[in-house]
CSV table of C-alpha atoms in Angstrom, one decimal:
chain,number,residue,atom,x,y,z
A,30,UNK,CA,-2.8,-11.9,19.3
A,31,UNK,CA,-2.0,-13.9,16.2
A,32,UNK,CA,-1.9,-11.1,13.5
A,33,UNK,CA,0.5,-9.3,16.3
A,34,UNK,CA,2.8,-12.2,16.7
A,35,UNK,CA,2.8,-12.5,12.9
A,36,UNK,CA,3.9,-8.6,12.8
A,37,UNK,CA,6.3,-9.0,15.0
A,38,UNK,CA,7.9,-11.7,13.4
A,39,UNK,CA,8.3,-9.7,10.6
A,40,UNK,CA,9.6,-6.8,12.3
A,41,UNK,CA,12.2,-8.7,13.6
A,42,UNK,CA,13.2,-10.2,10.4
A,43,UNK,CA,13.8,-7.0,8.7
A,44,UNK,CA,15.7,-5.3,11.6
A,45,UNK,CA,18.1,-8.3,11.6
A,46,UNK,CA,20.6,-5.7,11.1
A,47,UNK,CA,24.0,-4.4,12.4
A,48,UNK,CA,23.6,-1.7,14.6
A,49,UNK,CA,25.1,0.7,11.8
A,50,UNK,CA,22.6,-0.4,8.8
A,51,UNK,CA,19.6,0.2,11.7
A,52,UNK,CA,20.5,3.7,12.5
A,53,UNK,CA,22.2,5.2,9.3
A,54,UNK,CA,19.5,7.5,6.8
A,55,UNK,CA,19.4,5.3,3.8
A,56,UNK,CA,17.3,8.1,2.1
A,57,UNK,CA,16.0,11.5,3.1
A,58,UNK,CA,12.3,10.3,2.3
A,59,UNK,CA,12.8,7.3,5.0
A,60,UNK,CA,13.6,6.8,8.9
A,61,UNK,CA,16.3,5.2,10.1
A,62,UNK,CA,15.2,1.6,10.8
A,63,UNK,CA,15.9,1.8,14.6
A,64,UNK,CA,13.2,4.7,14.3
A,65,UNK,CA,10.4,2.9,12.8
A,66,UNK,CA,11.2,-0.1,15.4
A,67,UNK,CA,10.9,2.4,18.8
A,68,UNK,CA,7.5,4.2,16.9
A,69,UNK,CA,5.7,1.0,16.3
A,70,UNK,CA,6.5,0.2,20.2
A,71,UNK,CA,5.6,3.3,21.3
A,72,UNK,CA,2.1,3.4,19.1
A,73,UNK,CA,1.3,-0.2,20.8
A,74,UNK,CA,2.4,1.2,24.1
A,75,UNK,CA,-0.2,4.2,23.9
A,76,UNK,CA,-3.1,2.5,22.4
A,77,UNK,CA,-2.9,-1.5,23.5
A,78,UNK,CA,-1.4,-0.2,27.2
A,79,UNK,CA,-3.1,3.3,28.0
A,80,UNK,CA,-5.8,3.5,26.0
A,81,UNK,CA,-7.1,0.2,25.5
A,82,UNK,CA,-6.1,-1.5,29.0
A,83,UNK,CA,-6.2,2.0,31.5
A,84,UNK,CA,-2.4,1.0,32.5
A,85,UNK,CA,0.1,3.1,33.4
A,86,UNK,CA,2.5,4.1,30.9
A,87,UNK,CA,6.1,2.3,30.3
A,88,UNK,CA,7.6,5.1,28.4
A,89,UNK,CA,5.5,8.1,28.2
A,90,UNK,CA,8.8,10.3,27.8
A,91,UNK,CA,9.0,9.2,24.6
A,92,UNK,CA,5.9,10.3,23.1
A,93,UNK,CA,7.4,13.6,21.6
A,94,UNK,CA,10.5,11.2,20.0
A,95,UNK,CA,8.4,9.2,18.0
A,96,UNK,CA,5.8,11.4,17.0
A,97,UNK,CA,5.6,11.4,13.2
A,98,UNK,CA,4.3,14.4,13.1
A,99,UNK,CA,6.4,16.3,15.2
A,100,UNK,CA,9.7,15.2,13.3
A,101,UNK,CA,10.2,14.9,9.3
A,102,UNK,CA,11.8,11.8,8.4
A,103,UNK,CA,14.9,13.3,6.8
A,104,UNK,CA,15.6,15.1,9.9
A,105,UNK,CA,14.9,11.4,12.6
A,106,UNK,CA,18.7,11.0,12.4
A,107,UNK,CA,19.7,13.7,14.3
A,108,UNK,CA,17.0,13.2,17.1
A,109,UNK,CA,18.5,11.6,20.3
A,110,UNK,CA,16.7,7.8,19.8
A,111,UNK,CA,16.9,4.7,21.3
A,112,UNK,CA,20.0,2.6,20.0
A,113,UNK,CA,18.9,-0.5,18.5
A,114,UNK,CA,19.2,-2.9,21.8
A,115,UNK,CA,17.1,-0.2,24.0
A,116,UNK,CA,14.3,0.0,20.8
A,117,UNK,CA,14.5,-3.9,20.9
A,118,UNK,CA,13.8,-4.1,25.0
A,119,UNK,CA,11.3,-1.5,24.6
A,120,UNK,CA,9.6,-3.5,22.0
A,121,UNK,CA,9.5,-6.9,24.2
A,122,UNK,CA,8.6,-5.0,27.3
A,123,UNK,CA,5.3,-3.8,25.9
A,124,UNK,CA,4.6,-6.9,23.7
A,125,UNK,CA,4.7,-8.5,27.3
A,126,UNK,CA,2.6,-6.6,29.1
A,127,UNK,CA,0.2,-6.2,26.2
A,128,UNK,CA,0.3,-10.4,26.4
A,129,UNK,CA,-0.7,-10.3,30.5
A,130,UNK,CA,-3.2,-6.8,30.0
A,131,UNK,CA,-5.6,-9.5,27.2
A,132,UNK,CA,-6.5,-11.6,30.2
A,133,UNK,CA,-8.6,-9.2,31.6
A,134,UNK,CA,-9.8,-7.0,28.7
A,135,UNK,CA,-13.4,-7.3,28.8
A,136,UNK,CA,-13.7,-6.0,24.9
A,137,UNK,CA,-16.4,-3.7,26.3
A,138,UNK,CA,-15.7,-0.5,24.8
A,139,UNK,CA,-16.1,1.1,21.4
A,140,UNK,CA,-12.2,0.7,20.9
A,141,UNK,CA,-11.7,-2.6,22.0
A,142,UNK,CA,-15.0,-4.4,20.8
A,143,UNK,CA,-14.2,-7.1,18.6
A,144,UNK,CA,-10.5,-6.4,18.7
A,145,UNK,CA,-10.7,-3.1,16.8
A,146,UNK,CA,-7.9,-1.5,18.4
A,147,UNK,CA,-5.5,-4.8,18.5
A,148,UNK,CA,-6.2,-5.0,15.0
A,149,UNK,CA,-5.4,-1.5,14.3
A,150,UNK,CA,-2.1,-2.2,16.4
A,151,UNK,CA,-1.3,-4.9,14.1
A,152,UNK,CA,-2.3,-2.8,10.7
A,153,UNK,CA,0.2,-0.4,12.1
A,154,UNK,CA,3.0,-2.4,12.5
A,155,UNK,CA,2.5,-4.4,9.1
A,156,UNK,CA,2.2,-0.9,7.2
A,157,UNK,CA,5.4,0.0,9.0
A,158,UNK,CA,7.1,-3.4,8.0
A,159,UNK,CA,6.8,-2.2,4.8
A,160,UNK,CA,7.6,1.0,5.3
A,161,UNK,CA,10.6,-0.6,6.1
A,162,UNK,CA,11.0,-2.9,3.4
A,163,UNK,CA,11.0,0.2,1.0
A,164,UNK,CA,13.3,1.5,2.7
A,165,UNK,CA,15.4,-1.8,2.3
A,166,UNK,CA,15.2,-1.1,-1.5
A,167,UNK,CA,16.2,1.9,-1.4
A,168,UNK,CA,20.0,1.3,0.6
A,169,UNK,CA,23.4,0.8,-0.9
A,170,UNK,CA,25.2,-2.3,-0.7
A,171,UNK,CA,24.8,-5.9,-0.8
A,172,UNK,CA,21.5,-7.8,-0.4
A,173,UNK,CA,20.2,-8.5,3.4
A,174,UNK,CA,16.9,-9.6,2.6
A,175,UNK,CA,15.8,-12.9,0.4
A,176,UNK,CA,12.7,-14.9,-0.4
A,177,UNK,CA,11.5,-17.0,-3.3
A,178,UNK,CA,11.3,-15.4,-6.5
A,179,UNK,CA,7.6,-14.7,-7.1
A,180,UNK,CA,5.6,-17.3,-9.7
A,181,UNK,CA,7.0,-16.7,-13.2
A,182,UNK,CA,4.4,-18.4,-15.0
A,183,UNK,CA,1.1,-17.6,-15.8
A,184,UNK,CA,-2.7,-18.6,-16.8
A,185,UNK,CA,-3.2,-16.4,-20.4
A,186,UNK,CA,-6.7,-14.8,-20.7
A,187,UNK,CA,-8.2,-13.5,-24.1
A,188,UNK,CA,-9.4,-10.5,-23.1
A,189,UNK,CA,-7.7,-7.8,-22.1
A,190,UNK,CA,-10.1,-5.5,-20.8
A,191,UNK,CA,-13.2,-6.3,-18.9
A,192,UNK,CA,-16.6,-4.6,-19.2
A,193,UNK,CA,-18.5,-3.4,-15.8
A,194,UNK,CA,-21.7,-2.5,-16.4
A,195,UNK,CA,-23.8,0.5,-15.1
A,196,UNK,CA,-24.7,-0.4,-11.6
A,197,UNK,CA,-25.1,0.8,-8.0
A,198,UNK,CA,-22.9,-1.0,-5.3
A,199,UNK,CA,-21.8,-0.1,-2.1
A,200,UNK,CA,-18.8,1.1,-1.5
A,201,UNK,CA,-17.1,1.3,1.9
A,202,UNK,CA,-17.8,-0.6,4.8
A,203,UNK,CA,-20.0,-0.2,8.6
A,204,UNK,CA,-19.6,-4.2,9.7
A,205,UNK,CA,-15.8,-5.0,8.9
A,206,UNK,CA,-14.5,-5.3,12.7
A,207,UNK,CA,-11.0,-4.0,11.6
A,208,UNK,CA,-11.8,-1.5,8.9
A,209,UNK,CA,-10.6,1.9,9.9
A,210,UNK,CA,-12.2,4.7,9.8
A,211,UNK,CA,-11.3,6.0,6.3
A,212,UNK,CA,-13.4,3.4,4.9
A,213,UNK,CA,-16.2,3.8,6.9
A,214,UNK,CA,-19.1,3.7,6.6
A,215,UNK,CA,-20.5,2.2,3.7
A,216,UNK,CA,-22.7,4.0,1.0
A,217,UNK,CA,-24.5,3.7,-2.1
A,218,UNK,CA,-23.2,4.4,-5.3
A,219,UNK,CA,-23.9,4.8,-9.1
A,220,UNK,CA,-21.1,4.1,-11.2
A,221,UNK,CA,-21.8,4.2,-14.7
A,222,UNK,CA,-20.2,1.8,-17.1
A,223,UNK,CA,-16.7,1.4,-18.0
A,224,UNK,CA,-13.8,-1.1,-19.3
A,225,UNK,CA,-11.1,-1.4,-16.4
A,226,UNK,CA,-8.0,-3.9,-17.5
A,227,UNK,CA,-7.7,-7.3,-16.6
A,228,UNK,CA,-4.2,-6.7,-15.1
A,229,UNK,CA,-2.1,-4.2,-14.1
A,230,UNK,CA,0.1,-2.8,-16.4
A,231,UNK,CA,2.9,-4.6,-17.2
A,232,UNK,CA,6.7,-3.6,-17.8
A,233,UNK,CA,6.5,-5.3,-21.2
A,234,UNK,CA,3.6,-2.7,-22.3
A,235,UNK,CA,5.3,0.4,-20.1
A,236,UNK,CA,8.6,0.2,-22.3
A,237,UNK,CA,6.1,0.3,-25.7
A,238,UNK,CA,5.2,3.6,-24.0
A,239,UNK,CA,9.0,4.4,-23.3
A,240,UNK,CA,10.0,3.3,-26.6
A,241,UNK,CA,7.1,5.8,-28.1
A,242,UNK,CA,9.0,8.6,-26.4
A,243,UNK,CA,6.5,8.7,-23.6
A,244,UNK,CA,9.3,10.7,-21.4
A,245,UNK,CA,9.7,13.1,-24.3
A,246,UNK,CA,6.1,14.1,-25.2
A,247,UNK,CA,4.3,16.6,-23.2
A,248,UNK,CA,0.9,16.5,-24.2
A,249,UNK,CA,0.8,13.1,-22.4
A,250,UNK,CA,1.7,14.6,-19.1
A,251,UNK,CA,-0.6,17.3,-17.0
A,252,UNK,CA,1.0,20.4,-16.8
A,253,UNK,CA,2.3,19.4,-12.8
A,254,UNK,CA,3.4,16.3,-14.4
A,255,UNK,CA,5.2,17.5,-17.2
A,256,UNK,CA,7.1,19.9,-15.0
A,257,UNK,CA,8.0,17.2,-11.9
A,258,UNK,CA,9.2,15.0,-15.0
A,259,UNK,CA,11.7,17.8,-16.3
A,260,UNK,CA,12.4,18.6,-12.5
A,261,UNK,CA,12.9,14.9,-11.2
A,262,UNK,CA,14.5,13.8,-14.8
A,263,UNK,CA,12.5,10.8,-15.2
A,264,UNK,CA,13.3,8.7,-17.6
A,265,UNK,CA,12.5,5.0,-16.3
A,266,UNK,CA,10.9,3.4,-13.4
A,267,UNK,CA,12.8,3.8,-10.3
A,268,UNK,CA,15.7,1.8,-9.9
A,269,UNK,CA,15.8,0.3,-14.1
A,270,UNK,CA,19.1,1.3,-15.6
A,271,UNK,CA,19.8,0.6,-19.1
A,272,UNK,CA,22.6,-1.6,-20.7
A,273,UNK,CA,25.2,-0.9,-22.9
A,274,UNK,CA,23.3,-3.8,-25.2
A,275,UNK,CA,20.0,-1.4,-24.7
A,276,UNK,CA,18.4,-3.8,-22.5
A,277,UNK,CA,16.8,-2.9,-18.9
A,278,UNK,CA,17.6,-4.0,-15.4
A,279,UNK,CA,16.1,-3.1,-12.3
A,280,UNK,CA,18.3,-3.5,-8.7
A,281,UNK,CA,15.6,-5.3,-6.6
A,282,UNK,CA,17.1,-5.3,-2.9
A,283,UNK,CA,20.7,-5.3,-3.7
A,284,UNK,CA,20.4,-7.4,-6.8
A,285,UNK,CA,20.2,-6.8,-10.1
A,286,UNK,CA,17.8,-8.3,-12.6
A,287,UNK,CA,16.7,-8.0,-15.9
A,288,UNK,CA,13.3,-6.2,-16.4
A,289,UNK,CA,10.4,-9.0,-16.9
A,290,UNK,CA,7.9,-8.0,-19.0
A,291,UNK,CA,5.3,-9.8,-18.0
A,292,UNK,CA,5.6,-8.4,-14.3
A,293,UNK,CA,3.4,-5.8,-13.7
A,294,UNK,CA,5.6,-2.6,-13.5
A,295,UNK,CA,6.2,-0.8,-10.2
A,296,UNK,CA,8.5,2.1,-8.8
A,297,UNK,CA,6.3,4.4,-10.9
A,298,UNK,CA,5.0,7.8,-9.3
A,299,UNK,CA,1.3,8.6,-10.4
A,300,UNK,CA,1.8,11.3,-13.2
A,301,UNK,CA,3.8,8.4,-14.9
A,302,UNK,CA,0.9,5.8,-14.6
A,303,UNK,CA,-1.1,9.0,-15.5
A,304,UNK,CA,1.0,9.6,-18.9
A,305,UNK,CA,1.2,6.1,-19.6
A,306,UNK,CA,-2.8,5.7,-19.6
A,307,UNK,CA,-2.7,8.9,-21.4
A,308,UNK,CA,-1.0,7.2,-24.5
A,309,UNK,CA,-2.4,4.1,-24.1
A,310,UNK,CA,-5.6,6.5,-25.4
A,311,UNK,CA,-7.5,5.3,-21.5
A,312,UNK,CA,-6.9,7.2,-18.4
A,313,UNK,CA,-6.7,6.1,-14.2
A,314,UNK,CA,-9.8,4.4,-12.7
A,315,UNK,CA,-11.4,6.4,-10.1
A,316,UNK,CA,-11.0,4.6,-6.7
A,317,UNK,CA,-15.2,3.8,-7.0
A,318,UNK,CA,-14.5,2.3,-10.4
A,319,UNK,CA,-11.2,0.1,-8.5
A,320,UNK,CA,-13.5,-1.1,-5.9
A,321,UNK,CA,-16.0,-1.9,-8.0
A,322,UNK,CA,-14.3,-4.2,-9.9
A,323,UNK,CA,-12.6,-5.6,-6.5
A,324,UNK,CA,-15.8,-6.4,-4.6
A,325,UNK,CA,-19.0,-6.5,-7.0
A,326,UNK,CA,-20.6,-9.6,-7.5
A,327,UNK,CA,-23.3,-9.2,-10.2
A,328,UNK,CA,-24.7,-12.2,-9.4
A,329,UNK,CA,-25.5,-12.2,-6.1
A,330,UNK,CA,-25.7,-8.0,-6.4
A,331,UNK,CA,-23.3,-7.4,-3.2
A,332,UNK,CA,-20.0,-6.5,-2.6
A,333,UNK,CA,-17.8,-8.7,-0.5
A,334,UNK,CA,-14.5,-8.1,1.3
A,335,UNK,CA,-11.8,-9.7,-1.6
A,336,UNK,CA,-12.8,-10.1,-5.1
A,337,UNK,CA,-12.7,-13.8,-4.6
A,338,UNK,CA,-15.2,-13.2,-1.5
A,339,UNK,CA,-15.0,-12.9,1.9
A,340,UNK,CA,-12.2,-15.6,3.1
A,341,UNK,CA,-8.9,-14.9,4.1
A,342,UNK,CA,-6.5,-14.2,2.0
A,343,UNK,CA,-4.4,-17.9,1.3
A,344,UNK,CA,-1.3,-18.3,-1.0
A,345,UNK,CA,-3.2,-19.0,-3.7
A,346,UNK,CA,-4.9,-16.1,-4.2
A,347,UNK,CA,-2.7,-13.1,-4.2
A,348,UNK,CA,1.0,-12.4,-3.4
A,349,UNK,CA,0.5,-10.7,-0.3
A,350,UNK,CA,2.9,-10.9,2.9
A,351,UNK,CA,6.2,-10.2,1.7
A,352,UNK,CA,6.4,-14.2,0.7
A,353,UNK,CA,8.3,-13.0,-2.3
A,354,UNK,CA,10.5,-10.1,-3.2
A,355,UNK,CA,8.4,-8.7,-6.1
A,356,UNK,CA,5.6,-9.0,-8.2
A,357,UNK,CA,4.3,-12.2,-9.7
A,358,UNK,CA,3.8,-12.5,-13.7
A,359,UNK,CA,0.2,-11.7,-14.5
A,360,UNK,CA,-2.0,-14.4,-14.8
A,361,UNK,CA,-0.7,-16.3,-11.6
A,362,UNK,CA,-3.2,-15.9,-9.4
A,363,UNK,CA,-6.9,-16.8,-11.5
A,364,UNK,CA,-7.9,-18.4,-8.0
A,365,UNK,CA,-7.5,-14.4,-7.0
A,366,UNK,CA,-10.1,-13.0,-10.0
A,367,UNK,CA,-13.1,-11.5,-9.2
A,368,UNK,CA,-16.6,-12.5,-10.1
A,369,UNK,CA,-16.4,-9.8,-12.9
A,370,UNK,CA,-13.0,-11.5,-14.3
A,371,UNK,CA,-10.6,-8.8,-12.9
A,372,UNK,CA,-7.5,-9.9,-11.7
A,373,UNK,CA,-4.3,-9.5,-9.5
A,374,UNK,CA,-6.7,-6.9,-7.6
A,375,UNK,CA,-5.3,-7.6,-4.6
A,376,UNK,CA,-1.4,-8.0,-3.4
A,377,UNK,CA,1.5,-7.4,-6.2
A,378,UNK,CA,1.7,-3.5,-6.8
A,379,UNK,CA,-0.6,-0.7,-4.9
A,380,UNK,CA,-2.4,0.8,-7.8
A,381,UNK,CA,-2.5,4.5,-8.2
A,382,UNK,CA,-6.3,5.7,-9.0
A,383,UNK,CA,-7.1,9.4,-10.0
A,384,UNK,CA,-9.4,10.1,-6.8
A,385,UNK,CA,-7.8,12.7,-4.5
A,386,UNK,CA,-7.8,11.5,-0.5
A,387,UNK,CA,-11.3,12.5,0.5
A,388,UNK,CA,-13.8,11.5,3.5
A,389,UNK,CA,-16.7,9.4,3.1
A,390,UNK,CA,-20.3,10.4,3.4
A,391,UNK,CA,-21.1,10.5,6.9
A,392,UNK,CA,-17.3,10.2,8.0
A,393,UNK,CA,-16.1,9.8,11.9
A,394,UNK,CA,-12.8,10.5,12.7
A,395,UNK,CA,-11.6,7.4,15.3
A,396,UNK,CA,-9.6,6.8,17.2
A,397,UNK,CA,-7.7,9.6,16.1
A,398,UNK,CA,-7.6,12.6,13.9
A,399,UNK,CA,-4.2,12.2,12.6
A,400,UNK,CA,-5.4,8.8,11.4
A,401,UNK,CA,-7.0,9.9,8.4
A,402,UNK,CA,-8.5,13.4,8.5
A,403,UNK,CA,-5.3,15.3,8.5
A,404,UNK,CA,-4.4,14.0,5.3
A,405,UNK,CA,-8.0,14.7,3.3
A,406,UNK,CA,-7.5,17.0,0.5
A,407,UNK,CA,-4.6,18.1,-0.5
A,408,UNK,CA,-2.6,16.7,-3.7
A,409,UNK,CA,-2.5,13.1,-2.1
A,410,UNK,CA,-4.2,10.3,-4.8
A,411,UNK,CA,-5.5,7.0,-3.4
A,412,UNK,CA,-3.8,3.7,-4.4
A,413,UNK,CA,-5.5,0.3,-3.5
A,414,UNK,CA,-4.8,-3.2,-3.4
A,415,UNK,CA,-1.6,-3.5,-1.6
A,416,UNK,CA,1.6,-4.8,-3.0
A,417,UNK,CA,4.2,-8.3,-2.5
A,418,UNK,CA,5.1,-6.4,0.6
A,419,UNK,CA,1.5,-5.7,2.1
A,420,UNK,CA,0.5,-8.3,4.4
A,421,UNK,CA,-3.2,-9.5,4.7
A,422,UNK,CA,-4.3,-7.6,7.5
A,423,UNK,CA,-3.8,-4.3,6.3
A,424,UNK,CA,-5.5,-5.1,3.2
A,425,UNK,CA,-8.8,-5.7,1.8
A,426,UNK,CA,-11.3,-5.0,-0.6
A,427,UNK,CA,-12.3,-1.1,1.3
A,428,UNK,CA,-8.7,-0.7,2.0
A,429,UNK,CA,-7.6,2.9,1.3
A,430,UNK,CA,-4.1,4.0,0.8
A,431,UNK,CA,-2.5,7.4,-0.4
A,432,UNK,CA,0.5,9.4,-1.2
A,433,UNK,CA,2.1,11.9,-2.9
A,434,UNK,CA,1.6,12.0,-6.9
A,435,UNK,CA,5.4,12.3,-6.9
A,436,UNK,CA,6.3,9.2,-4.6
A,437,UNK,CA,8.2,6.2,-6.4
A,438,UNK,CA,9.6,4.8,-3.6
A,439,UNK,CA,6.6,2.7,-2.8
A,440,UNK,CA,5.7,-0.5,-4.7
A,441,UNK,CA,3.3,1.5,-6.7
A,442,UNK,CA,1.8,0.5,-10.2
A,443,UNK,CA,-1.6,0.5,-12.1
A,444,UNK,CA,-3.7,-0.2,-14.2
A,445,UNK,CA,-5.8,1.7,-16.8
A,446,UNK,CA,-9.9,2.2,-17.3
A,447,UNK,CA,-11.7,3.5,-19.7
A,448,UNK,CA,-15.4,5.3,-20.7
A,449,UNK,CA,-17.7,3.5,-22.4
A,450,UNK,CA,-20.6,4.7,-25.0
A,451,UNK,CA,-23.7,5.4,-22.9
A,452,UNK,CA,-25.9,2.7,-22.0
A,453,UNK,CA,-28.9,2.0,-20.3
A,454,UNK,CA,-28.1,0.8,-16.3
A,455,UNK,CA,-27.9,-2.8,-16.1
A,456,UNK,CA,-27.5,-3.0,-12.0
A,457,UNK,CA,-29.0,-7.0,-12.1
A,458,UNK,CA,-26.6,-7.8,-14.7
């Protein structure tokens, strides 16, 4: 019930709105805030309510409304929704019967044994928060939203890149009580060597790649990259405009600020991380190689659940939880590194990797198809790690996300890997 009462709080604070702001279309590629409020209801209704508790339901009539599949987001608008104080009563109504239905849930059954499906409530509603909070990036006008400016200093480290030797970890989990079912279960693999980078990549090293005429030169980009470039007439990050003094700011939530360069860069779809990596003579880790470098410990040969181990996530360890309103500076969490000396694996930017959206070996769809299955294939690529605006539930070491190569919208970055000469497999290294 914590990490629900935590999402709600959150929920709340970002639909602090007038009535207007909560039910105009910001953007074609989001919902109307009002919507996402009534869906993340309606999801805790089916699954915390019917499902989970055998009650009858409090709004069944409003399945078909807030069915994401059923209705695009650029088209929400026009659907007949709750207004914002009905979404808002709706919300408190379940919450509250939710509250009374714990009392007697026996946590008996394969969706409710050790909490899975009240954590899956909660991942929901967090991954909807920031849903929401990109969507708060993306509207006109002044600023609604503020927080503490992420840590602007940070620990230097000499090297650059770090080395991962040959080795065979596992990868995935079967015993994480809320992992969902993407990252089940856990397997065996061999992942040869390879350099990964110490940090994402920064906005300091993306405009040496602008400055190059990265935008301009087509045998960085793939061929579908190359053309969504000259289609989508990228020229920048998301949301950076240049100066009349040449310069770069970036509008960050109604404000503007001057590009940092020591934050890692985000806003960027995947064919520009893939260019970038491209020039940068590296390429995109695979999402094997990501995890590896997340959750291998060498020295005690497992993988745990963060790359600092297996406790919760704290403040001093990532920027997680929408404390702040962007990424830190590299180097401000070392407490965050994993035992291989990656860091900033966790929190700041989701980090595009060049593995499509597949299943696992030995994959089982549950609760739900439309989870996870109806999105394998496809052009989708995996990101990991979460961003400033994840919060600590929905993220973890196994923690898979994925989108559109095209989508900038997210708080979406990278980092860069490369191939090493062959060596001989070190796995007790």
């Amino acid at each position: 019930m914590r990490d629900l009462a935590r999402a709600r709080v959150r929920t709340a604070a970002l639909t602090d709105l007038d009535d207007a702001e909560l039910t105009a279309q910001h953007s074609p590629l989001m919902s109307p805030l009002v919507w996402d409020l009534a869906h993340i209801a309606n999801q805790e209704e089916r699954w915390l309510l019917r499902e989970a508790a055998g009650l009858e339901a409090e709004r069944a009539d409003l399945d078909d409304l807030y069915d994401a599949f059923r209705h695009p987001r650029a088209t929400r608008n026009g659907l007949p929704l709750l207004d914002p104080a009905q979404a808002r009563r709706y919300a408190d109504d379940v919450r509250a019967r939710v509250s009374e239905s714990l009392e007697t849930c026996a946590f008996d059954t394969d969706l409710t044994r050790d909490g899975f499906v009240y954590s899956m409530i909660a991942q929901h509603e967090q991954q909807h928060d920031e849903t929401m909070l990109a969507t708060h990036q993306l509207r006109s006008g002044p600023p609604v939203l503020f927080a503490p400016e992420a840590p602007r200093t940070g620990r230097p480290v000499a090297a650059d890149e770090i080395a991962v030797p040959a080795c065979e970890v596992e990868i995935g989990t079967s015993t994480d009580p809320a992992a969902l079912d993407n990252e089940r279960p856990a397997h065996r693999v061999h992942v040869p060597a390879f350099r990964i980078d110490t940090f994402p990549v920064t906005n300091g090293r993306y405009l040496e790649f602008m400055a190059d005429g990265g935008y301009d030169r087509p045998e960085l980009w793939s061929e579908t990259g190359w053309e969504h470039r000259l289609r989508a007439g990228l020229e920048a990050p998301q949301f950076w405009t240049r100066q009349h003094d040449g310069t770069w700011w970036r509008r960050s939530f109604g404000v503007m600020v001057p590009v940092h360069p020591d934050e890692p860069v985000v806003h960027v779809c995947f064919h520009e991380a893939d260019a970038y990596a491209r020039w940068a003579g590296k390429r995109l880790p695979t999402e094997v190689e990501w995890e590896t470098a997340a959750r291998w410990n060498p020295a005690e040969q497992r993988s745990t659940r963060y790359p600092w181990g297996d406790a919760e996530p704290g403040p001093e360890h990532a920027n997680l939880g929408q404390r702040h309103l962007g990424p830190a500076v590299v180097g401000a969490y070392p407490a965050g590194a994993s035992p291989l000396g990656v860091q900033q694996l966790i929190g700041d930017v989701w980090e595009w990797t060049s593995s499509g959206f597949e299943p696992y070996p030995g994959f089982r769809a549950f609760p739900y198809r439309e989870y996870s299955e109806v999105f394998f294939g496809g052009d989708y690529r995996v990101l990991r790690g979460g961003s400033f605006g994840t919060d600590a539930v929905a993220c973890r070491g196994t923690f898979r996300n994925w989108d559109h190569p095209i989508r900038r919208q997210i708080f979406s970055g990278f980092r860069c890997a490369r191939d090493v000469p062959d060596t001989p497999d070190v796995a007790d290294v």
